[in-house]
XYZ file of C-alpha atoms in Angstrom:
776
model
C -12.973 -54.696 5.736
C -10.983 -52.800 3.011
C -13.165 -49.989 3.278
C -11.610 -49.577 7.216
C -8.109 -50.878 6.164
C -7.994 -47.709 3.652
C -7.939 -45.530 6.721
C -5.079 -46.835 8.163
C -2.899 -44.292 7.615
C 0.381 -43.318 9.900
C -1.855 -40.663 11.636
C -4.250 -43.297 12.738
C -1.576 -45.557 13.985
C -0.313 -42.953 16.230
C -3.533 -42.059 17.191
C -4.291 -45.910 17.938
C -1.439 -46.339 20.307
C -2.659 -43.631 22.354
C -6.245 -44.893 22.546
C -4.518 -48.319 23.740
C -2.754 -46.807 26.395
C -5.775 -44.438 27.516
C -7.689 -47.859 28.058
C -5.431 -49.012 30.434
C -3.142 -51.252 27.565
C 0.242 -52.320 28.842
C 2.673 -50.143 26.545
C 4.359 -51.492 23.756
C 7.095 -49.376 23.102
C 10.090 -48.216 25.643
C 11.292 -44.712 25.682
C 13.914 -45.230 23.812
C 15.593 -47.880 21.374
C 17.595 -50.378 23.340
C 16.962 -47.854 26.593
C 17.992 -50.701 28.772
C 21.736 -50.977 27.032
C 21.476 -55.066 27.539
C 24.136 -57.124 26.223
C 27.973 -56.603 27.452
C 29.704 -52.979 26.931
C 32.782 -51.766 28.137
C 32.480 -48.234 29.606
C 33.972 -44.994 27.947
C 37.501 -45.737 29.368
C 37.370 -49.427 28.681
C 38.075 -50.089 32.394
C 34.888 -51.813 33.048
C 32.420 -53.863 31.335
C 28.967 -53.867 32.241
C 26.847 -57.090 31.456
C 23.093 -56.660 31.459
C 20.334 -59.434 30.599
C 16.226 -59.383 31.242
C 14.394 -62.225 32.752
C 11.020 -61.302 34.628
C 11.055 -65.055 36.436
C 14.667 -65.693 37.191
C 15.368 -65.888 40.890
C 19.139 -65.774 40.341
C 21.419 -65.385 37.256
C 25.333 -65.576 37.485
C 27.721 -64.219 34.698
C 30.148 -66.758 33.894
C 33.546 -65.569 32.139
C 36.166 -67.471 30.065
C 39.667 -66.923 28.751
C 39.283 -69.136 25.669
C 36.103 -69.638 23.491
C 35.709 -73.479 23.869
C 37.077 -76.398 25.678
C 38.258 -74.772 28.936
C 36.267 -74.010 31.996
C 35.204 -70.808 33.681
C 37.672 -68.432 34.997
C 35.275 -66.460 37.282
C 31.639 -66.098 38.115
C 29.772 -63.267 39.428
C 26.489 -63.144 40.872
C 24.296 -60.485 39.174
C 21.573 -57.894 40.670
C 17.911 -57.570 39.777
C 16.242 -54.344 39.160
C 12.753 -55.063 40.214
C 11.417 -52.326 37.845
C 13.029 -53.432 34.730
C 13.496 -56.865 35.459
C 17.088 -56.259 34.038
C 19.990 -58.116 35.864
C 23.429 -56.712 36.063
C 26.900 -56.851 36.984
C 30.021 -54.500 36.398
C 33.149 -56.036 36.406
C 36.792 -54.612 36.594
C 39.018 -55.208 33.308
C 42.159 -55.210 35.725
C 40.698 -57.239 38.003
C 39.803 -59.893 35.360
C 43.484 -59.382 33.659
C 45.649 -59.406 37.013
C 43.458 -61.963 38.971
C 41.737 -64.417 36.715
C 44.346 -64.115 33.416
C 41.477 -62.944 31.094
C 43.838 -61.141 28.551
C 42.297 -60.401 25.217
C 38.688 -61.189 24.234
C 36.560 -61.694 26.953
C 33.992 -64.440 26.814
C 30.834 -64.860 28.742
C 27.715 -66.488 29.386
C 24.883 -66.817 31.791
C 23.604 -69.290 34.263
C 19.824 -69.027 35.381
C 17.556 -70.592 38.142
C 13.851 -70.003 38.727
C 10.745 -71.961 40.431
C 11.307 -75.054 38.280
C 15.073 -75.152 39.238
C 15.990 -73.684 42.817
C 18.900 -72.130 43.810
C 21.025 -74.098 46.336
C 24.618 -73.271 47.485
C 25.450 -76.979 47.218
C 24.591 -76.933 43.498
C 27.700 -77.870 40.956
C 27.783 -78.371 37.692
C 26.727 -81.416 36.497
C 24.470 -82.022 39.347
C 20.781 -82.038 40.007
C 20.757 -80.051 43.139
C 17.856 -77.846 43.137
C 15.890 -79.480 40.617
C 11.803 -79.578 40.653
C 10.944 -80.018 36.949
C 11.880 -79.443 33.279
C 8.802 -77.382 32.923
C 6.476 -75.868 35.376
C 2.823 -74.759 35.234
C 3.700 -71.258 34.166
C 6.060 -72.252 31.297
C 9.538 -72.026 33.125
C 12.543 -74.160 31.716
C 15.461 -72.851 33.834
C 18.459 -75.117 34.121
C 21.933 -73.703 35.613
C 23.687 -76.375 34.008
C 23.194 -75.171 30.317
C 25.269 -71.983 29.630
C 23.025 -69.129 28.308
C 24.257 -67.273 24.972
C 23.326 -63.381 25.699
C 20.428 -62.828 23.302
C 22.147 -59.376 22.914
C 25.497 -60.443 22.698
C 27.331 -58.633 19.455
C 29.252 -61.624 18.558
C 29.378 -65.237 19.219
C 32.394 -67.428 19.775
C 31.435 -70.738 18.033
C 28.697 -72.803 16.962
C 26.867 -75.222 19.569
C 28.267 -78.101 17.765
C 31.871 -77.818 16.564
C 34.483 -80.758 15.664
C 35.491 -81.227 19.275
C 32.204 -80.615 20.636
C 29.619 -82.873 18.266
C 27.528 -84.056 21.246
C 24.259 -81.745 20.872
C 22.655 -83.695 24.152
C 24.460 -81.437 26.322
C 22.316 -78.582 25.756
C 18.890 -80.669 26.224
C 16.570 -80.879 28.931
C 14.750 -84.318 29.877
C 15.805 -87.058 32.574
C 18.593 -88.239 30.462
C 20.314 -84.568 29.473
C 19.302 -82.239 32.273
C 22.397 -82.597 34.239
C 24.666 -82.548 31.684
C 26.876 -79.090 32.049
C 27.314 -77.371 28.728
C 29.753 -74.691 29.861
C 32.838 -75.685 28.088
C 31.368 -76.436 24.565
C 28.424 -73.820 24.660
C 28.613 -71.026 22.376
C 29.747 -67.658 24.112
C 29.165 -63.925 23.682
C 32.426 -61.742 23.056
C 32.822 -58.292 24.564
C 33.458 -55.716 21.938
C 34.831 -52.461 22.342
C 33.023 -49.826 20.018
C 33.926 -50.207 16.332
C 34.598 -47.187 14.100
C 34.712 -48.724 10.870
C 33.183 -46.784 7.960
C 29.844 -48.321 6.156
C 30.039 -45.468 3.481
C 27.260 -43.047 2.463
C 24.164 -45.001 2.547
C 21.910 -44.889 -0.770
C 18.819 -42.747 -0.569
C 17.032 -43.857 -3.791
C 13.304 -44.644 -3.674
C 12.570 -48.250 -2.968
C 10.454 -47.831 -6.470
C 13.700 -47.304 -8.370
C 15.267 -50.577 -6.959
C 16.335 -53.799 -8.778
C 16.749 -56.286 -5.647
C 19.220 -59.313 -5.929
C 18.655 -61.971 -3.685
C 21.707 -64.223 -2.902
C 23.550 -66.043 -0.111
C 26.449 -64.119 0.853
C 28.684 -67.684 0.998
C 27.275 -68.778 -2.538
C 28.154 -65.610 -4.308
C 31.815 -66.073 -4.019
C 32.683 -69.591 -2.732
C 33.460 -71.009 -6.086
C 35.162 -67.682 -7.852
C 38.466 -68.960 -8.816
C 39.059 -65.034 -9.501
C 39.519 -64.385 -5.690
C 42.102 -65.417 -3.350
C 40.934 -68.418 -1.669
C 41.102 -67.391 1.700
C 38.282 -64.819 0.856
C 35.693 -66.910 -1.014
C 32.333 -67.317 0.671
C 32.924 -64.527 2.805
C 31.983 -60.730 3.486
C 35.302 -59.756 2.119
C 34.537 -61.823 -1.100
C 31.171 -60.593 -1.664
C 32.507 -56.942 -1.302
C 34.820 -57.629 -4.027
C 31.887 -58.535 -6.577
C 30.014 -55.111 -5.836
C 31.152 -53.819 -9.326
C 29.918 -56.741 -10.961
C 26.214 -56.415 -9.602
C 26.447 -52.839 -10.140
C 27.352 -53.529 -13.831
C 24.448 -55.833 -13.991
C 22.290 -53.382 -12.922
C 21.336 -54.358 -9.342
C 20.784 -51.414 -6.932
C 19.797 -53.632 -4.047
C 21.448 -56.979 -2.622
C 19.316 -59.044 -0.147
C 21.702 -61.115 1.657
C 19.873 -64.824 2.798
C 20.438 -64.813 6.519
C 23.742 -63.811 7.682
C 22.810 -63.462 11.791
C 24.655 -66.329 13.468
C 23.439 -69.669 13.099
C 24.948 -73.440 13.293
C 26.648 -73.801 10.034
C 30.177 -74.622 10.746
C 29.826 -78.252 10.545
C 27.845 -78.327 7.247
C 28.478 -81.480 5.408
C 31.229 -81.184 2.667
C 31.248 -84.478 1.346
C 29.241 -86.977 -0.380
C 27.659 -88.313 2.861
C 25.467 -85.077 2.973
C 21.946 -85.551 5.043
C 19.336 -83.422 5.676
C 20.693 -82.099 8.982
C 22.524 -79.321 7.572
C 21.699 -75.637 7.475
C 23.009 -73.861 4.720
C 20.224 -70.919 3.746
C 20.548 -69.992 7.691
C 17.040 -69.884 8.839
C 17.633 -71.100 12.236
C 19.053 -67.917 14.409
C 21.292 -68.455 17.338
C 21.670 -64.583 18.155
C 20.198 -61.504 16.218
C 23.148 -59.437 16.501
C 26.164 -61.428 15.682
C 27.364 -61.212 11.958
C 28.037 -64.948 11.347
C 31.591 -65.942 11.728
C 31.524 -68.551 8.884
C 31.188 -65.789 6.364
C 34.046 -64.136 7.857
C 37.748 -64.245 6.574
C 38.669 -62.563 10.223
C 37.349 -64.716 12.520
C 39.140 -62.827 15.443
C 36.928 -61.438 17.707
C 35.804 -58.322 16.285
C 36.537 -59.534 12.964
C 33.187 -60.353 11.507
C 32.085 -56.998 12.890
C 34.804 -55.314 11.000
C 34.683 -57.231 7.836
C 30.579 -57.277 7.309
C 30.614 -53.308 7.902
C 33.667 -53.079 5.196
C 31.385 -55.070 2.642
C 28.612 -52.789 3.181
C 30.757 -49.950 2.502
C 31.952 -51.539 -0.637
C 28.598 -52.158 -1.521
C 27.576 -48.402 -0.863
C 30.300 -47.268 -2.418
C 28.932 -48.768 -5.888
C 25.521 -47.316 -5.265
C 24.451 -50.576 -3.928
C 22.036 -50.947 -0.888
C 22.601 -53.845 1.526
C 19.405 -55.753 2.867
C 19.341 -58.816 5.423
C 17.037 -61.271 5.368
C 16.125 -61.791 8.853
C 14.315 -64.476 10.927
C 12.299 -63.224 14.281
C 9.531 -65.664 13.852
C 11.127 -68.709 15.476
C 15.058 -69.269 16.684
C 17.678 -71.596 16.300
C 16.780 -73.269 19.676
C 14.470 -75.292 17.951
C 11.331 -77.254 19.241
C 10.750 -80.420 21.068
C 12.984 -83.246 20.424
C 9.955 -85.631 20.724
C 10.229 -88.803 23.525
C 6.993 -89.940 25.047
C 5.253 -87.043 26.081
C 7.085 -84.363 23.827
C 7.132 -82.183 26.891
C 10.741 -82.461 28.604
C 13.402 -82.703 25.944
C 14.209 -79.407 24.473
C 17.405 -77.213 23.658
C 18.122 -74.779 26.522
C 20.636 -72.181 25.164
C 19.236 -68.750 25.570
C 15.802 -67.428 25.409
C 14.572 -70.391 26.601
C 16.486 -70.590 29.575
C 16.513 -66.956 30.360
C 12.698 -66.750 30.318
C 10.790 -69.174 28.314
C 7.247 -67.542 28.336
C 8.734 -63.840 27.429
C 10.432 -64.909 24.366
C 8.231 -67.924 22.994
C 4.580 -68.092 22.254
C 3.423 -71.030 23.842
C 0.337 -73.310 24.225
C -2.497 -71.992 26.850
C -1.006 -74.263 29.378
C 2.325 -72.789 28.982
C 3.592 -76.387 28.385
C 4.364 -76.449 24.632
C 5.551 -73.944 21.872
C 2.483 -72.732 19.616
C 3.797 -73.447 15.816
C 3.012 -71.364 12.657
C 6.438 -72.056 11.335
C 6.583 -75.620 11.100
C 10.766 -75.289 12.734
C 9.872 -75.506 16.526
C 7.719 -72.808 17.692
C 6.961 -69.261 17.317
C 8.856 -66.733 18.867
C 6.486 -64.613 20.747
C 6.107 -61.483 18.821
C 3.538 -59.614 20.472
C 5.428 -59.549 23.870
C 6.596 -56.118 24.490
C 10.028 -57.455 25.769
C 10.610 -59.907 23.101
C 9.426 -57.191 20.443
C 12.264 -54.909 22.182
C 14.652 -57.441 21.086
C 13.469 -57.234 17.503
C 13.500 -53.341 17.689
C 16.734 -53.192 19.376
C 18.784 -55.868 16.979
C 17.251 -53.892 13.750
C 18.356 -50.801 14.968
C 22.087 -52.147 15.478
C 22.087 -53.576 11.884
C 20.990 -50.420 10.554
C 22.954 -47.822 12.753
C 25.923 -49.797 13.592
C 26.500 -52.364 10.571
C 25.008 -49.932 7.851
C 22.430 -52.096 6.453
C 19.513 -50.164 4.430
C 16.762 -52.485 4.683
C 15.406 -55.897 5.654
C 13.321 -58.477 4.316
C 11.458 -60.665 7.253
C 10.866 -64.253 6.766
C 7.255 -65.731 7.553
C 6.627 -61.898 8.805
C 2.871 -62.602 9.114
C 3.895 -64.083 12.835
C 4.882 -60.388 13.267
C 1.275 -59.565 12.995
C 0.084 -62.010 15.672
C -1.924 -60.264 18.360
C -1.830 -62.721 20.874
C 0.842 -64.548 22.872
C -0.346 -68.073 24.479
C -2.784 -70.330 22.860
C -3.408 -69.030 19.923
C -2.798 -66.817 16.435
C -4.376 -63.990 15.207
C -3.062 -61.714 12.313
C -4.578 -58.189 12.579
C -2.994 -55.402 11.045
C -5.259 -53.119 12.494
C -3.651 -53.757 15.815
C -1.440 -51.138 16.998
C 0.315 -53.538 19.542
C 1.776 -56.018 16.940
C 5.471 -56.171 16.039
C 4.860 -55.321 12.478
C 3.235 -51.729 13.536
C 5.857 -51.201 16.259
C 8.745 -51.736 13.802
C 7.304 -48.811 11.314
C 6.636 -46.727 14.204
C 9.919 -46.916 15.849
C 11.905 -47.683 12.157
C 10.699 -45.290 9.843
C 10.467 -46.557 6.467
C 11.988 -44.360 3.511
C 9.907 -41.970 1.894
C 8.244 -42.627 -1.249
C 10.179 -40.163 -2.949
C 13.509 -41.520 -1.397
C 15.717 -40.211 1.661
C 16.684 -41.923 4.821
C 14.723 -44.552 6.129
C 14.102 -48.388 5.857
C 12.999 -50.501 3.407
C 10.730 -53.087 4.847
C 10.063 -56.457 3.080
C 7.629 -58.951 4.295
C 7.207 -62.599 3.250
C 3.788 -62.247 3.802
C 2.285 -65.520 4.986
C 3.244 -68.528 7.341
C 1.505 -71.679 8.426
C -1.834 -72.015 9.186
C -4.699 -69.753 10.754
C -5.221 -66.187 8.950
C -1.561 -66.184 8.279
C -1.635 -65.652 4.447
C -1.812 -62.321 4.234
C -0.280 -61.081 0.537
C -2.085 -57.713 0.173
C -2.802 -57.739 3.885
C 0.163 -56.082 5.825
C -0.304 -52.504 7.298
C 1.150 -49.166 5.734
C 5.146 -49.153 5.628
C 5.777 -52.872 4.362
C 6.336 -53.651 0.971
C 5.740 -57.563 0.394
C 6.913 -60.340 -1.791
C 4.023 -60.707 -4.114
C 3.149 -64.266 -4.030
C 0.136 -63.605 -6.490
C 2.395 -62.023 -9.020
C 4.553 -65.280 -8.894
C 1.589 -67.486 -9.150
C -0.667 -65.712 -12.087
C 2.792 -65.345 -14.186
C 3.700 -69.235 -13.551
C 0.542 -70.346 -14.409
C 0.017 -68.217 -17.209
C 3.495 -69.373 -18.900
C 2.974 -73.056 -17.598
C -0.645 -73.845 -17.455
C -2.194 -73.106 -20.411
C -5.317 -75.008 -20.605
C -4.968 -76.604 -16.806
C -5.223 -73.367 -14.738
C -7.397 -70.185 -15.399
C -5.785 -67.395 -15.511
C -7.821 -64.317 -17.030
C -5.971 -61.501 -18.887
C -7.496 -59.209 -16.554
C -5.580 -60.799 -13.489
C -2.499 -60.582 -15.811
C -3.331 -56.868 -16.292
C -3.857 -56.076 -12.466
C -0.454 -57.766 -11.643
C 1.296 -56.316 -14.572
C 0.257 -52.983 -13.571
C 1.152 -53.108 -9.597
C -1.540 -55.078 -8.056
C -3.856 -52.655 -6.875
C -6.312 -55.007 -5.657
C -3.560 -55.584 -3.092
C -2.183 -52.389 -2.438
C -4.165 -49.692 -3.655
C -7.423 -50.115 -1.316
C -5.242 -49.177 1.892
C -2.837 -46.392 0.753
C 0.283 -48.428 -0.396
C 1.845 -48.141 -3.992
C 2.774 -49.959 -6.469
C 6.336 -50.145 -5.453
C 4.941 -52.106 -2.122
C 4.693 -55.276 -4.285
C 8.121 -56.725 -4.682
C 7.474 -58.852 -8.090
C 9.224 -61.960 -8.417
C 8.618 -65.463 -10.323
C 11.389 -67.339 -8.475
C 13.266 -66.837 -4.988
C 15.988 -68.923 -3.456
C 12.739 -70.940 -2.051
C 11.857 -73.217 -5.005
C 13.212 -73.679 -8.602
C 15.554 -71.190 -10.143
C 14.272 -69.481 -12.971
C 16.157 -72.002 -15.561
C 14.440 -75.041 -13.349
C 10.941 -73.570 -13.332
C 10.729 -73.847 -17.086
C 13.144 -77.336 -17.321
C 11.353 -79.545 -14.894
C 7.926 -80.795 -14.240
C 8.567 -81.932 -10.807
C 10.944 -81.219 -7.990
C 14.324 -83.543 -8.366
C 15.101 -83.053 -4.589
C 16.409 -86.928 -3.975
C 19.161 -86.727 -6.517
C 22.718 -87.706 -4.956
C 25.334 -85.203 -3.482
C 25.999 -82.195 -4.308
C 22.531 -81.440 -5.923
C 20.854 -83.398 -3.233
C 19.378 -85.114 -1.081
C 16.920 -82.507 0.470
C 13.904 -83.234 2.060
C 10.567 -81.170 1.650
C 10.080 -78.687 -1.171
C 6.535 -77.913 -2.604
C 5.021 -79.863 -4.728
C 2.645 -77.721 -6.718
C 5.289 -75.612 -8.422
C 3.085 -74.531 -11.490
C 6.398 -75.673 -13.727
C 7.126 -77.177 -17.215
C 9.553 -78.404 -18.913
C 8.416 -77.004 -22.447
C 8.084 -80.011 -23.991
C 11.734 -81.170 -23.488
C 12.779 -78.388 -26.149
C 15.875 -76.344 -24.838
C 15.143 -73.427 -27.084
C 11.810 -73.039 -25.757
C 12.878 -73.252 -22.107
C 15.253 -70.317 -22.670
C 12.584 -68.361 -24.424
C 10.182 -69.184 -21.528
C 12.842 -67.711 -19.172
C 13.579 -64.876 -21.187
C 9.717 -64.008 -21.624
C 9.297 -64.709 -17.519
C 11.978 -62.320 -16.685
C 10.800 -59.607 -19.111
C 7.209 -59.708 -17.608
C 8.986 -59.073 -13.847
C 11.069 -56.312 -15.349
C 8.483 -54.747 -17.274
C 5.912 -54.507 -14.196
C 5.088 -51.882 -12.032
C 6.555 -52.516 -8.504
C 9.673 -53.517 -7.699
C 11.616 -56.632 -9.443
C 13.673 -59.215 -7.369
C 15.901 -61.764 -9.103
C 17.581 -64.390 -7.040
C 21.342 -64.961 -7.776
C 22.703 -66.526 -10.694
C 19.370 -66.191 -12.703
C 20.926 -63.753 -14.765
C 22.983 -66.369 -16.276
C 20.544 -69.355 -16.066
C 21.792 -71.030 -12.839
C 20.380 -74.737 -12.319
C 20.237 -77.104 -9.225
C 19.071 -79.597 -11.602
C 15.391 -79.585 -10.310
C 15.904 -79.464 -6.840
C 13.806 -77.145 -5.498
C 14.380 -76.831 -1.541
C 18.203 -77.119 -1.422
C 18.229 -75.353 2.024
C 20.534 -78.139 3.489
C 23.421 -78.288 0.513
C 26.313 -76.446 1.561
C 27.869 -77.598 -1.944
C 28.109 -76.276 -5.617
C 24.819 -76.629 -6.051
C 24.401 -73.142 -4.393
C 27.204 -71.671 -5.202
C 27.127 -69.212 -8.064
C 29.221 -69.826 -11.400
C 31.515 -67.248 -12.812
C 32.317 -68.543 -16.248
C 30.216 -68.460 -18.698
C 28.807 -70.701 -21.782
C 27.671 -68.905 -24.854
C 23.886 -69.632 -23.858
C 24.619 -68.026 -20.557
C 26.567 -65.173 -21.558
C 23.598 -64.450 -23.901
C 21.198 -64.550 -20.986
C 23.426 -62.601 -18.866
C 23.445 -59.877 -21.757
C 19.659 -60.148 -22.306
C 19.038 -59.987 -18.252
C 21.580 -56.705 -17.941
C 20.158 -54.974 -21.007
C 16.366 -55.175 -19.928
C 17.354 -54.296 -16.165
C 19.009 -51.207 -18.022
C 15.699 -50.450 -19.894
C 13.687 -50.494 -16.862
C 16.190 -48.366 -14.903
C 16.123 -45.874 -18.390
C 12.262 -45.379 -18.648
C 10.283 -44.098 -15.228
C 7.425 -44.908 -16.836
C 7.957 -48.584 -15.824
C 8.447 -47.347 -12.170
C 5.100 -45.570 -11.034
C 5.160 -44.199 -7.699
C 1.679 -44.309 -8.087
C -0.811 -46.647 -9.637
C -1.354 -46.082 -13.535
C -4.046 -43.695 -14.829
C -6.448 -41.870 -12.255
C -7.106 -37.898 -12.102
C -4.015 -35.347 -11.866
C -3.970 -32.368 -9.391
C -5.647 -30.101 -12.183
C -8.451 -32.765 -12.051
C -7.578 -33.824 -15.571
C -7.969 -37.478 -16.514
C -4.734 -39.175 -17.494
C -4.252 -42.058 -19.548
C -1.206 -43.223 -18.308
C -1.896 -47.113 -19.517
C -4.224 -48.527 -22.155
C -4.968 -52.350 -22.588
C -5.205 -53.655 -26.073
C -6.738 -56.813 -27.501
C -4.659 -58.668 -30.275
C -6.868 -56.456 -33.084
C -5.790 -53.285 -31.732
C -9.117 -52.304 -29.752
C -9.218 -51.406 -26.549
C -9.392 -54.438 -23.861
C -12.714 -54.100 -22.189
C -14.147 -55.804 -19.149
C -15.781 -58.733 -21.055
C -12.291 -59.389 -22.870
C -10.352 -59.384 -19.268
C -12.766 -61.764 -17.671
C -13.257 -64.014 -20.950
C -10.980 -67.445 -19.658
C -10.366 -68.152 -23.152
C -8.388 -65.386 -23.582
C -4.456 -65.810 -23.550
C -3.033 -62.577 -25.038
C -2.862 -59.151 -23.871
C -0.897 -55.604 -24.897
C -0.752 -53.010 -23.177
C 0.785 -49.098 -23.946
C 2.442 -46.469 -21.760
C 2.187 -43.075 -22.509
C 5.783 -42.093 -21.590
C 5.220 -38.401 -21.743
C 3.003 -38.451 -18.413
C 6.266 -39.559 -16.422
C 8.914 -37.347 -18.475
C 10.067 -40.475 -20.190
C 12.725 -40.083 -23.172
C 10.069 -42.597 -24.999
C 6.706 -40.890 -25.249
C 5.083 -44.567 -25.422
C 6.072 -47.838 -24.644
C 4.069 -50.867 -26.037
C 4.289 -54.259 -24.379
C 2.428 -57.567 -25.763
C 2.538 -60.939 -24.304
C 1.166 -63.768 -26.201
C 0.625 -66.795 -23.931
C -0.979 -69.135 -26.712
C 0.675 -72.120 -28.191
C 0.846 -70.531 -31.531
C 1.880 -67.624 -33.306
C -0.526 -64.587 -32.782
C -0.893 -61.368 -34.887
C -0.752 -58.226 -33.216
C -2.481 -54.670 -34.489
C -0.073 -52.139 -33.125
C -1.785 -49.299 -31.714
C -1.040 -45.279 -32.121
C 2.421 -44.130 -31.235
C 2.050 -40.791 -31.236
C 2.390 -37.659 -33.456
C 5.010 -38.407 -36.221
C 6.433 -41.250 -34.401
C 6.843 -44.942 -35.306
C 7.588 -48.174 -33.381
C 10.888 -49.691 -32.866
C 11.659 -53.093 -31.460
C 13.848 -53.057 -28.367
C 13.274 -56.780 -27.771
C 11.156 -60.147 -29.097
C 11.750 -63.294 -26.728
C 10.894 -65.468 -29.330
C 13.217 -68.133 -30.392
C 14.402 -66.803 -33.489
C 15.861 -63.736 -31.360
C 18.181 -65.416 -29.243
C 21.996 -64.165 -29.152
C 23.628 -61.267 -27.515
C 21.482 -58.771 -28.859
C 18.322 -60.108 -28.118
C 17.521 -56.683 -26.506
C 18.726 -53.989 -28.631
C 21.061 -51.118 -27.144
C 19.453 -47.786 -27.504
C 19.806 -46.348 -30.625
C 19.751 -49.683 -32.527
C 16.042 -50.612 -32.029
C 14.848 -52.132 -35.337
C 11.783 -50.537 -37.102
C 8.828 -51.706 -37.065
C 6.011 -49.097 -38.476
C 2.832 -47.324 -37.063
C -0.486 -47.448 -36.102
C -1.926 -50.756 -37.489
C 1.043 -52.357 -38.437
C 0.521 -56.121 -37.711
C 3.472 -57.893 -35.942
C 3.176 -61.629 -35.673
C 4.599 -62.937 -32.188
C 5.684 -66.296 -31.754
C 3.953 -68.309 -29.152
C 4.448 -67.832 -25.257
C 6.766 -64.700 -26.317
C 6.840 -61.286 -25.315
C 7.220 -58.149 -27.644
C 8.632 -54.546 -26.266
C 8.384 -51.462 -28.852
C 9.416 -48.241 -28.167
C 8.002 -44.955 -30.220
C 10.482 -42.925 -31.654
């Protein structure tokens, strides 16, 4: 299998597309991105608005227009016309008519109502009636319901959440006997027709991904508690823009925002009565085009778009890329409400009411969602039209909003090779969404330049969805194997077996995962913690999750039970040492490091490892520092700077090998504690817990001719005998993460490194610590 995968190159991908078409397979790509021009758009003169929506199964669709976002009835409704060749329904409305006849001035709000085989059209139908009803779902999976005003999947902005302070009844969106006749029009979120926006997003950084340091953070949490900012912009795009210089000073080169596409979050609890029904993280998307209004200080029509773009420009001006965490594996429409049959009661808000079997993966009888996500059912990532929506929205965020890359939640769902009644991940399949995204939205070249940085969370739930190392060409991945190896090595001594060979493979870029199929070490995004789980501080401060604590740090349901965490015996100094060591292992390994917002200053959620629902201080970054926090931030900043200063730590290819002249390169050597070179027996012996390595910086044009790193995973001190530093050179200490070396200068600034000695010098390294030396 691995041998075949190695051949999966870009050339093969193009050839495979051609072969599929030759065999009569349905084409998986349209002629151009957003070829149908879906959504609502003004013409060049802004005299007319054309509405376009896709549905292959509807028998009638009307577009309903509103003067206000919520709380009022429609001003006019238009019947749309279907193009049988494309299944695109359209209607053009005159702006003058809307203004003069229907008093729709300013922003235009709109939604769709659709009829189909399970709910046939009748001219006698009125809002809130059951006229024409046949069934909530028919044998073909249709779930049309004209009582539900449907949000345009291609809307560029959204008027409000489904549930608001004045529209608290969520049952108005539901099907089933008790709810199907409830009309949702007055309360339903509506699309907003936007004129073209010319706000600049600045010049996009073209830096190679291998040279990035990624900072994962929530846009609201970044500044919500920052009292140095004006209250009106805290927790907003505008507030985040003002932190660009601070993140640049930290050394961050790419900021990865948790989902900023529209979701239900305005009604999040902000009091001690918090429950688990809130959604702070934002992984229940209601629309894939619209920047979330809640994160904008300007909530007028077009305001969120302008403010998001201004934020992107601020980061671009600071040399920082902007990534967005996107969720294309499921939607915020959700799954079954339950009930006796689990069949009838579902939200009908957008995709489900327009073309359920096109947009969702269903069971083989087309009656229920197929679920690999655990949150209501899979988006139908195999369907060509559903893929169009993914590609079109990604292109919009890239081109119109200036985004530089994406992290894809539960991305294994994007590798599904079938639509209904099954799930199978196959990266070799040219028709899956993963390969289509790469084909139509080219990744950034290895050496940098224009293109997208595409990052997968390479797992989902069940089936063959755990695919760390299993994604196709063009994709980087969150390396869960790196995370697990580091956590176990640090926290599970004597309980979990992690050989020095396993650690060496992870520190050198995980060639076993990425090197066998043509990918490189920088396709490994190395992390020890992420938003989903313990913070860096808490990984080394708690043995088990603490999710039942009271507001503001709980309660939260769910959360991983197997965290590979340990409180270091309850000794605070040892906990800080472990955090420094874990962070250092991440920063000194080949691949692309990712830290989570606040971990540079030992942020804590007091052991809550699943605070997805806490729109509270538990999730907001703090901007004042105790001495301990300031010291760790200085440690983080200097170690990031050290990584950036030494290209030997950021290899474009896997270490060693043969150069273009046929010369064997010895870019990296592994050492035992006695100074001799590590061999297979040492690597494979589960009783070894210390490893050191020397990187030849001269191979990379590095200012340091050699870098030496030693990791002591034992519970006691170990003496490391140092290798040759190079002719006329000696070893100088950059950092030692031991408890004796705490303080603002734990990492030495360039030129202030402490002299250690030459070859055969013995260095005593404290338990669970890491040493970095350079040759000078």
